[in-house]
C-alpha positions as MATLAB code, in Angstrom:
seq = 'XXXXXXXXXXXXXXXXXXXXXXXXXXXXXXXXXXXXXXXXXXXXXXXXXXXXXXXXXXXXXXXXXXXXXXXXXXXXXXXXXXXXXXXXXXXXXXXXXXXXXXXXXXXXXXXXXXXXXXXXXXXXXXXXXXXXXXXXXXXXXXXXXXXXXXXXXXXXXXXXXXXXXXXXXXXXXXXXXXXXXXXXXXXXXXXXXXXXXXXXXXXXXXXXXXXXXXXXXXXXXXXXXXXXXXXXXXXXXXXXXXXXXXXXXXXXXXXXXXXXXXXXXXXXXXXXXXXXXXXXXXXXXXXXXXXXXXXXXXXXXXXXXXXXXXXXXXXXXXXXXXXXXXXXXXXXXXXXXXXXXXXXXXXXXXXXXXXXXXXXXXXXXXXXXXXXXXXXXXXXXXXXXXXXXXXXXXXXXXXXXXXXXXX';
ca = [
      -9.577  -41.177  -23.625;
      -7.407  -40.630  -26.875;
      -6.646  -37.406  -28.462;
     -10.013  -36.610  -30.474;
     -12.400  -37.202  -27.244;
      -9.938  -34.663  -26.112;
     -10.186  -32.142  -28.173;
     -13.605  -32.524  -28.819;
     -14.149  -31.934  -25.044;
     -11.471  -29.166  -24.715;
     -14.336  -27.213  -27.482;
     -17.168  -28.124  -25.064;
     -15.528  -26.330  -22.384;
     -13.884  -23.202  -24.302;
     -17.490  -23.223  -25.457;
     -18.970  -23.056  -22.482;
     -21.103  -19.973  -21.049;
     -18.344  -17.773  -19.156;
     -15.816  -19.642  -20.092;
     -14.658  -19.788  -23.721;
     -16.390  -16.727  -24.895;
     -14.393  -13.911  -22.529;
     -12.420  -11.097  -24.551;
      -9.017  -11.478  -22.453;
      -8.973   -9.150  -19.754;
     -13.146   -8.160  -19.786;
     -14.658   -7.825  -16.801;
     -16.197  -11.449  -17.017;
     -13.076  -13.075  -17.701;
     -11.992  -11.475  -14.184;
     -15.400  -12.534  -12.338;
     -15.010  -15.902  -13.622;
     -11.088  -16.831  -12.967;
     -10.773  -15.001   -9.740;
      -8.734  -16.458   -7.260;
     -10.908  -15.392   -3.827;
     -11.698  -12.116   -3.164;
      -8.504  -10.219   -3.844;
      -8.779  -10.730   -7.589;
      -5.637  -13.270   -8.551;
      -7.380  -13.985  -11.881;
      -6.193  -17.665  -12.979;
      -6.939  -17.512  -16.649;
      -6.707  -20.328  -18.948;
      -3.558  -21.150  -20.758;
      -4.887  -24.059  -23.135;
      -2.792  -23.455  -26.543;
      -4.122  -25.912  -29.976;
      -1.044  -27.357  -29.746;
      -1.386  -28.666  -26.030;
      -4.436  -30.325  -26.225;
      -5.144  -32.611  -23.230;
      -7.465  -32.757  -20.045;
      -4.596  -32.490  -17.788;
      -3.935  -28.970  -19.076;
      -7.590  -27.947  -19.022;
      -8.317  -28.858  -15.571;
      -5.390  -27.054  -14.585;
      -6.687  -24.108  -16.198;
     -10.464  -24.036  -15.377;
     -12.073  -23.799  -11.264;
     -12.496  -27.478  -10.114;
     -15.984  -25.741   -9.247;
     -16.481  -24.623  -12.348;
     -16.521  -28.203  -13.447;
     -18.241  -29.949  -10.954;
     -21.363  -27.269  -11.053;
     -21.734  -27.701  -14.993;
     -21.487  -31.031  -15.555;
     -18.446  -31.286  -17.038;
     -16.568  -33.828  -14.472;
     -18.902  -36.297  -16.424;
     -17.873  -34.801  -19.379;
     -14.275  -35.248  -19.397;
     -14.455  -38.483  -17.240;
     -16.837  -40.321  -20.062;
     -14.869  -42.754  -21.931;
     -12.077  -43.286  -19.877;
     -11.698  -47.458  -19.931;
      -8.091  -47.569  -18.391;
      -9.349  -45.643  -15.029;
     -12.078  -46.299  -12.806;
     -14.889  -44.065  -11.961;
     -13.366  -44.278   -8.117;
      -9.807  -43.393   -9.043;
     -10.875  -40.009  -11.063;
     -13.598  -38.846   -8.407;
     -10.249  -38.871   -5.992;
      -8.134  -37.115   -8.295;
     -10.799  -34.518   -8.757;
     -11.397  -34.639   -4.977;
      -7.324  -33.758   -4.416;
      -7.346  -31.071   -7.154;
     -10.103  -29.598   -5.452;
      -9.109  -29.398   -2.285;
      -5.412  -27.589   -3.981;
      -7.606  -25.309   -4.969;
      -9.333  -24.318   -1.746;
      -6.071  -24.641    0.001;
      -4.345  -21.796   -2.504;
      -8.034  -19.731   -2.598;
      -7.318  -19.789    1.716;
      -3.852  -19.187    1.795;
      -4.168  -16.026   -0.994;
      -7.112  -14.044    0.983;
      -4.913  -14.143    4.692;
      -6.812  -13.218    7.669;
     -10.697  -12.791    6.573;
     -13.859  -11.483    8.790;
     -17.584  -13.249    9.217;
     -18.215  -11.910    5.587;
     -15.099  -13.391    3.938;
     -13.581   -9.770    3.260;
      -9.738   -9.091    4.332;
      -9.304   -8.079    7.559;
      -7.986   -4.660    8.349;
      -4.448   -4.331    9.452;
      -3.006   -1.748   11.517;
       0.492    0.262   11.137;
       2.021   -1.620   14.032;
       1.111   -4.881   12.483;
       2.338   -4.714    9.138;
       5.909   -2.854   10.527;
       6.053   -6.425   12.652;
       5.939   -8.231    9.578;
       9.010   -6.118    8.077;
      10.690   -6.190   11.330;
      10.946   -9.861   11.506;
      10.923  -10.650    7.520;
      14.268  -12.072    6.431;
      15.523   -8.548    5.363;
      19.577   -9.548    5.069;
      19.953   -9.236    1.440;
      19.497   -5.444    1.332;
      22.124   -4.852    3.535;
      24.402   -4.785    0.719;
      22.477   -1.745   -1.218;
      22.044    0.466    1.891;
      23.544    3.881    1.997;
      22.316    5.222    4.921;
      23.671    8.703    4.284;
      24.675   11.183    1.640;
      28.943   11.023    1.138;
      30.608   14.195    1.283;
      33.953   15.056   -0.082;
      36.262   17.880    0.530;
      35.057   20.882    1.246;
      31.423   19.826    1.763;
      31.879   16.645    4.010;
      34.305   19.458    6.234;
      31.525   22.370    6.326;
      28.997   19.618    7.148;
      31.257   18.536   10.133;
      31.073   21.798   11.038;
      27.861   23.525   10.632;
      25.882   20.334    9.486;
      23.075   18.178   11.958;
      24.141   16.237   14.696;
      24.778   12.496   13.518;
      22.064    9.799   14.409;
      22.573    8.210   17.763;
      24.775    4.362   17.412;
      21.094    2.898   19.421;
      19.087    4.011   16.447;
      20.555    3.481   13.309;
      19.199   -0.140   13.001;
      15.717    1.470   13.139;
      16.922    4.149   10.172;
      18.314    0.989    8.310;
      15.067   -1.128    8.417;
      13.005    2.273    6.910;
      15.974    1.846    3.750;
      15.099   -1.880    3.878;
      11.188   -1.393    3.365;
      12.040    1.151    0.882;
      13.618   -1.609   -1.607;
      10.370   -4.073   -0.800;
       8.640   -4.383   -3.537;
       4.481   -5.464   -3.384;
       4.234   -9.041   -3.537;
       1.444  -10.177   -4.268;
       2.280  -13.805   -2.285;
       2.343  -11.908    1.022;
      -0.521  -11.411    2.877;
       0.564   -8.415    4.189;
       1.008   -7.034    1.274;
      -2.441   -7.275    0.128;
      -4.080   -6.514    3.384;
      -2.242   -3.063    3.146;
      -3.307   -2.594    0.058;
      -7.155   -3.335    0.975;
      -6.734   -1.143    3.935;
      -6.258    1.555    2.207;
      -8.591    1.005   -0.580;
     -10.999    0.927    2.426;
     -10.032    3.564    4.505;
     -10.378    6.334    1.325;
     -13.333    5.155   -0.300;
     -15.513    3.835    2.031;
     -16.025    0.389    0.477;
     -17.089   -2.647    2.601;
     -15.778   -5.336    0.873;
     -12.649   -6.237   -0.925;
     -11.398   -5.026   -4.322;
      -9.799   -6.948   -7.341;
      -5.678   -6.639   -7.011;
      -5.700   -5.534  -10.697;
      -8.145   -3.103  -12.161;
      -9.178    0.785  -12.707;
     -10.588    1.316   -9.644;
      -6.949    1.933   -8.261;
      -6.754    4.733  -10.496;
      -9.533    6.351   -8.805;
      -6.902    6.197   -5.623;
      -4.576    8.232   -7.812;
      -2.490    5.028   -9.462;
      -1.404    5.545  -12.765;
      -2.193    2.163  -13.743;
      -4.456   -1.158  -13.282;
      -1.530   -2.145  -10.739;
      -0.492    0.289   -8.019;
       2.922   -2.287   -7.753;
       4.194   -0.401  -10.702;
       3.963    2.914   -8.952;
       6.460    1.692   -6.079;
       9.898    1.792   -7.144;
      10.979    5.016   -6.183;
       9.824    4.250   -2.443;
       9.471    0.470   -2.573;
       6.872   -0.626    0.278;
       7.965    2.619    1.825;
       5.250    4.525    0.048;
       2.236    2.228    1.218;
       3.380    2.276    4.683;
       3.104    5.729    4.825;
      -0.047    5.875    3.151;
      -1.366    3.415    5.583;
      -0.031    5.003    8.444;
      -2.012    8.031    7.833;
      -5.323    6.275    6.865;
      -5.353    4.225   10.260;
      -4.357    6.795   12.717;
      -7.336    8.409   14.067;
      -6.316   11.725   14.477;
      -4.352   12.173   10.796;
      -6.974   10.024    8.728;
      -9.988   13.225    8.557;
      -6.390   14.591    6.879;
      -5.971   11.895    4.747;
     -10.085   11.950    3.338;
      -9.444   16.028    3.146;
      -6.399   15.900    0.668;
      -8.201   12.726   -1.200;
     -11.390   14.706   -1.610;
      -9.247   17.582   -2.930;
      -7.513   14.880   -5.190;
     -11.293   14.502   -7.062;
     -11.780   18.190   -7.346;
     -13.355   19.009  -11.099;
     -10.015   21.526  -11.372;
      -7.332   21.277   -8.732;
      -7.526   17.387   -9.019;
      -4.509   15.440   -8.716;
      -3.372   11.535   -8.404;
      -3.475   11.190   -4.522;
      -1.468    7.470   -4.093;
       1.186    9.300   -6.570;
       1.690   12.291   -4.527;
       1.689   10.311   -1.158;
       4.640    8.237   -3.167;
       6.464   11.840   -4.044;
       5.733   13.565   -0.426;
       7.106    9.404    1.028;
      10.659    9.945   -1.329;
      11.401   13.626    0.137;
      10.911   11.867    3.935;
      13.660    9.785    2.359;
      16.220   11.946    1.020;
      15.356   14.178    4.168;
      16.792   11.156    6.461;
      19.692   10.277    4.201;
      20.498   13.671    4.062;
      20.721   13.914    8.205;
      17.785   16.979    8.024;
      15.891   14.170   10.564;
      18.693   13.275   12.801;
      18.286   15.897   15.458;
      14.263   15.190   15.914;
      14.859   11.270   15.709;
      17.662   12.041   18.605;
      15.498   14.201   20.979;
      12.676   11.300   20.661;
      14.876    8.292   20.383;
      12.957    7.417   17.370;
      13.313    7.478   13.707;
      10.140    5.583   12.310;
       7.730    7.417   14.303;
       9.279   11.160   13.219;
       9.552    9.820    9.605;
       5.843    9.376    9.795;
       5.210   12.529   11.367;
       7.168   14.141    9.231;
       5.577   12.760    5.880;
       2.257   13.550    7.330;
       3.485   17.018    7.587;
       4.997   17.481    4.602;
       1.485   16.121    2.803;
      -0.402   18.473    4.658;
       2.012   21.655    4.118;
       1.612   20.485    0.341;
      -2.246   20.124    0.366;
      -2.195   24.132    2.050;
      -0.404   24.989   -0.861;
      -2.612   23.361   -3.713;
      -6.072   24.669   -1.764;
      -5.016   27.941   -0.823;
      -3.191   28.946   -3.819;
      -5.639   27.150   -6.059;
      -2.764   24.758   -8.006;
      -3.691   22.588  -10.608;
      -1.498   19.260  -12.446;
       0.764   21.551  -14.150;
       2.028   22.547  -11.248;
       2.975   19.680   -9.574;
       6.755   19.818  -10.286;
       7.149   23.438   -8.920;
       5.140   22.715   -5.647;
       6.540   19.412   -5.018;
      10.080   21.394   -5.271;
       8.877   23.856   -2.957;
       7.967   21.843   -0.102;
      10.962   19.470   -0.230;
      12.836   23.068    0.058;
      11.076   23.988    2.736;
      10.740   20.790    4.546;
      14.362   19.889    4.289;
      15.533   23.102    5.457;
      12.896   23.633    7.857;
      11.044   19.653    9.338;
      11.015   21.316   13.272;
       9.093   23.852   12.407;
       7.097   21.598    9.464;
       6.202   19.319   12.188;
       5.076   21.875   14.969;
       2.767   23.209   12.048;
       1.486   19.328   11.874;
       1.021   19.305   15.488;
      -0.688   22.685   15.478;
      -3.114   21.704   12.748;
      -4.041   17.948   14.676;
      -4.564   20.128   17.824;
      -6.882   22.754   16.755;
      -8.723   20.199   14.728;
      -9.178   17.871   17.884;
      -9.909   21.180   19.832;
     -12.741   22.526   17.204;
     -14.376   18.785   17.200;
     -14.562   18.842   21.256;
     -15.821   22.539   21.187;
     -18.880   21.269   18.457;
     -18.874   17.938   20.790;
     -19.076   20.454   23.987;
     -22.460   21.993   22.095;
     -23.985   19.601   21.316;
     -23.860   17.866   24.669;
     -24.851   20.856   25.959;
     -27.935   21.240   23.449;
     -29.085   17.497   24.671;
     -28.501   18.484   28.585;
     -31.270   21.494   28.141;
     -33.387   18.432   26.068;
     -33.100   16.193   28.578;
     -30.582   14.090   26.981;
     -27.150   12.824   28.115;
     -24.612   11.824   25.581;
     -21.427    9.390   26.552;
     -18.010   11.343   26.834;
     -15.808   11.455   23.599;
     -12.727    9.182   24.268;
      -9.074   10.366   24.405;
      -6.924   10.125   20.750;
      -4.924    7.513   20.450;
      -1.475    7.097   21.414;
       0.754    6.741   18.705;
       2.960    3.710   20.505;
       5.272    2.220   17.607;
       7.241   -0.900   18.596;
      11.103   -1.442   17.183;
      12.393   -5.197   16.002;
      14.433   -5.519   13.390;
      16.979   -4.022   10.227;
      16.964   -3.669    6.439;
      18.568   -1.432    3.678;
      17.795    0.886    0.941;
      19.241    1.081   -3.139;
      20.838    4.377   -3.302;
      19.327    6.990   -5.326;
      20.331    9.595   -6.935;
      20.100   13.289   -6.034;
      17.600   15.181   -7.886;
      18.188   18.158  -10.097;
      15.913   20.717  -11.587;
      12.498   20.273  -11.603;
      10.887   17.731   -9.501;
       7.934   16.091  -11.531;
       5.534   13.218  -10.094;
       7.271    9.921  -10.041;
];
């Protein structure tokens, strides 16, 4: 085929009906160029200057072609290659194509949507991901000179116990991971929460508004991560997929949409996710993590805690976007100075909440035993079992001053 046939058919298919005629970045370019169902758009990258078939069947779904005609198309003409040798090429490409659509959606259900993943499964991933690298950013702690590292000897928190420190050093490590959108982790904890908030069924594109409607600031909620790295889904997650914290969760989102006291929910979780940080690097955890020989299960707690003593603050006190910076200030205050009695408020709250729901289950079972009617017995929560493996580090960061604004 020489360079006029190619051209000519390069038109044909920029020409074509969903093809050519897509304003980059419309909503049909991303329908047609979307890798599976977690929206890895492959757009075209012909240029004039790069003219050939091998560039424009990299560029355009194999099943694209082979539904429009256009195999026959490009194939027409070709003397030096037999109508044998191109169906096999276009058999091989094809099959590349499935192979990356497969290996880009991970672990799918009967419908083809991404599976949901739990808290225990994507902290497996992290705990056995080559994590060595970050070893060399960690600071586990604040550093204290003089006067201050002596009054902290003194008066400060208890140090973290030798047997857990590799636990604290693998929450740093998470905290420098950045979303990748080659992991399928990555993406199922992403879906998950998409989900888990809205309600939705089936998967959603990786790039697009509907992550603002979570609270991102932009089409990609990656951007949003580097104060707290990975760190910031995990606890998001975490909270969706526990049973007794996620009516939480759908409470503080729903306040998130409110037509006044609205606020980006994924961007506070990230700002409530960086004071559970400095709170461990500053030792304010050390004490809890000791008495439970845990730190990843108290950080949890203790984000979940510190979201819910915020979302108290912005109902009660009817707060609006302007002040974000003053009550994000006031509960890291608080929560720092205060995370025992932060988190026996959290526990509090999840048992009267468990309480009132077995009190209306109570009446109602009671309303169907004078009907005639017997209804099953509600099952016990949860246990909230989290399994230890592995180590990684976190960047340091500097300590804030003044007002604290959304990040």
């Amino acid at each position: 085929m020489d360079g006029d046939q190619l051209c000519r058919t390069k038109e044909k298919v920029l020409n074509f009906p969903g093809i050519g005629n897509c304003a980059p970045g419309s909503l049909q370019e991303q329908h047609s160029y979307k890798n599976g169902l977690l929206g890895l758009c492959l757009r075209p990258q012909v240029t004039d200057d790069a003219c050939n078939g091998k560039t424009m069947l990299k560029s355009i779904p194999i099943s694209t072609l082979k539904h429009n005609g256009l195999l026959q198309s490009l194939t027409a003409g070709g003397g030096e290659r037999t109508h044998d040798e191109v169906t096999l090429k276009m058999l091989q490409a094809e099959a590349e194509w499935e192979a990356l659509e497969t290996a880009q959606r991970g672990p799918t259900d009967a419908t083809g949507c991404t599976l949901l993943i739990s808290f225990n499964e994507a902290l497996q991933h992290f705990q056995t991901a080559d994590l060595y690298e970050y070893r060399k950013n960690i600071q586990p702690i604040v550093r204290r000179t003089g006067f201050s590292a002596i009054t902290h000897f003194l008066f400060g928190p208890p140090r973290l116990h030798k047997e857990l420190q590799e636990e604290r050093d693998l929450v740093f490590a998470i905290a420098q991971c950045s979303l990748d959108n080659n992991q399928k982790v990555h993406i199922r904890v992403l879906q998950t929460i998409y989900k888990k908030l809205t309600g939705a069924k089936f998967d959603s594109a990786r790039y697009g508004t509907h992550w603002e409607q979570l609270g991102f600031q932009g089409e990609d909620p990656g951007t949003d991560l580097r104060g707290t790295g990975f760190l910031g889904l995990m606890h998001t997650l975490y909270m969706v997929m526990d049973l007794q914290t996620l009516p939480l969760a759908r409470d503080i989102y729903k306040l998130s949409h409110h037509p006044t006291q609205n606020f980006p929910f994924c961007l506070m979780s990230i700002n409530i996710t960086r004071i559970a940080i400095q709170a461990l690097r500053e030792e304010c955890l050390s004490k809890e993590c000791n008495r439970r020989q845990q730190v990843i299960a108290v950080l949890n707690d203790f984000y979940v805690a510190a979201f819910l003593h915020l979302y108290q603050i912005w109902k009660t006190q009817h707060k609006t976007i302007s002040d974000s910076g003053f009550v994000l200030k006031e509960v890291e205050t608080f929560a720092k100075k205060n995370p025992k009695q932060l988190l026996k408020k959290l526990e509090t709250y999840l048992m009267e909440r468990q309480n009132g729901m077995v009190l209306l289950t109570d009446k109602v079972s009671l309303s169907a035993n004078h009907a005639g009617m017997r209804l099953k017995p509600t099952s016990a929560a949860n246990t909230k079992e989290i399994n230890f493996m592995g180590v990684c580090e976190l960047e340091p960061e500097p300590e804030s001053e003044g007002e604290v604004r959304l990040i």
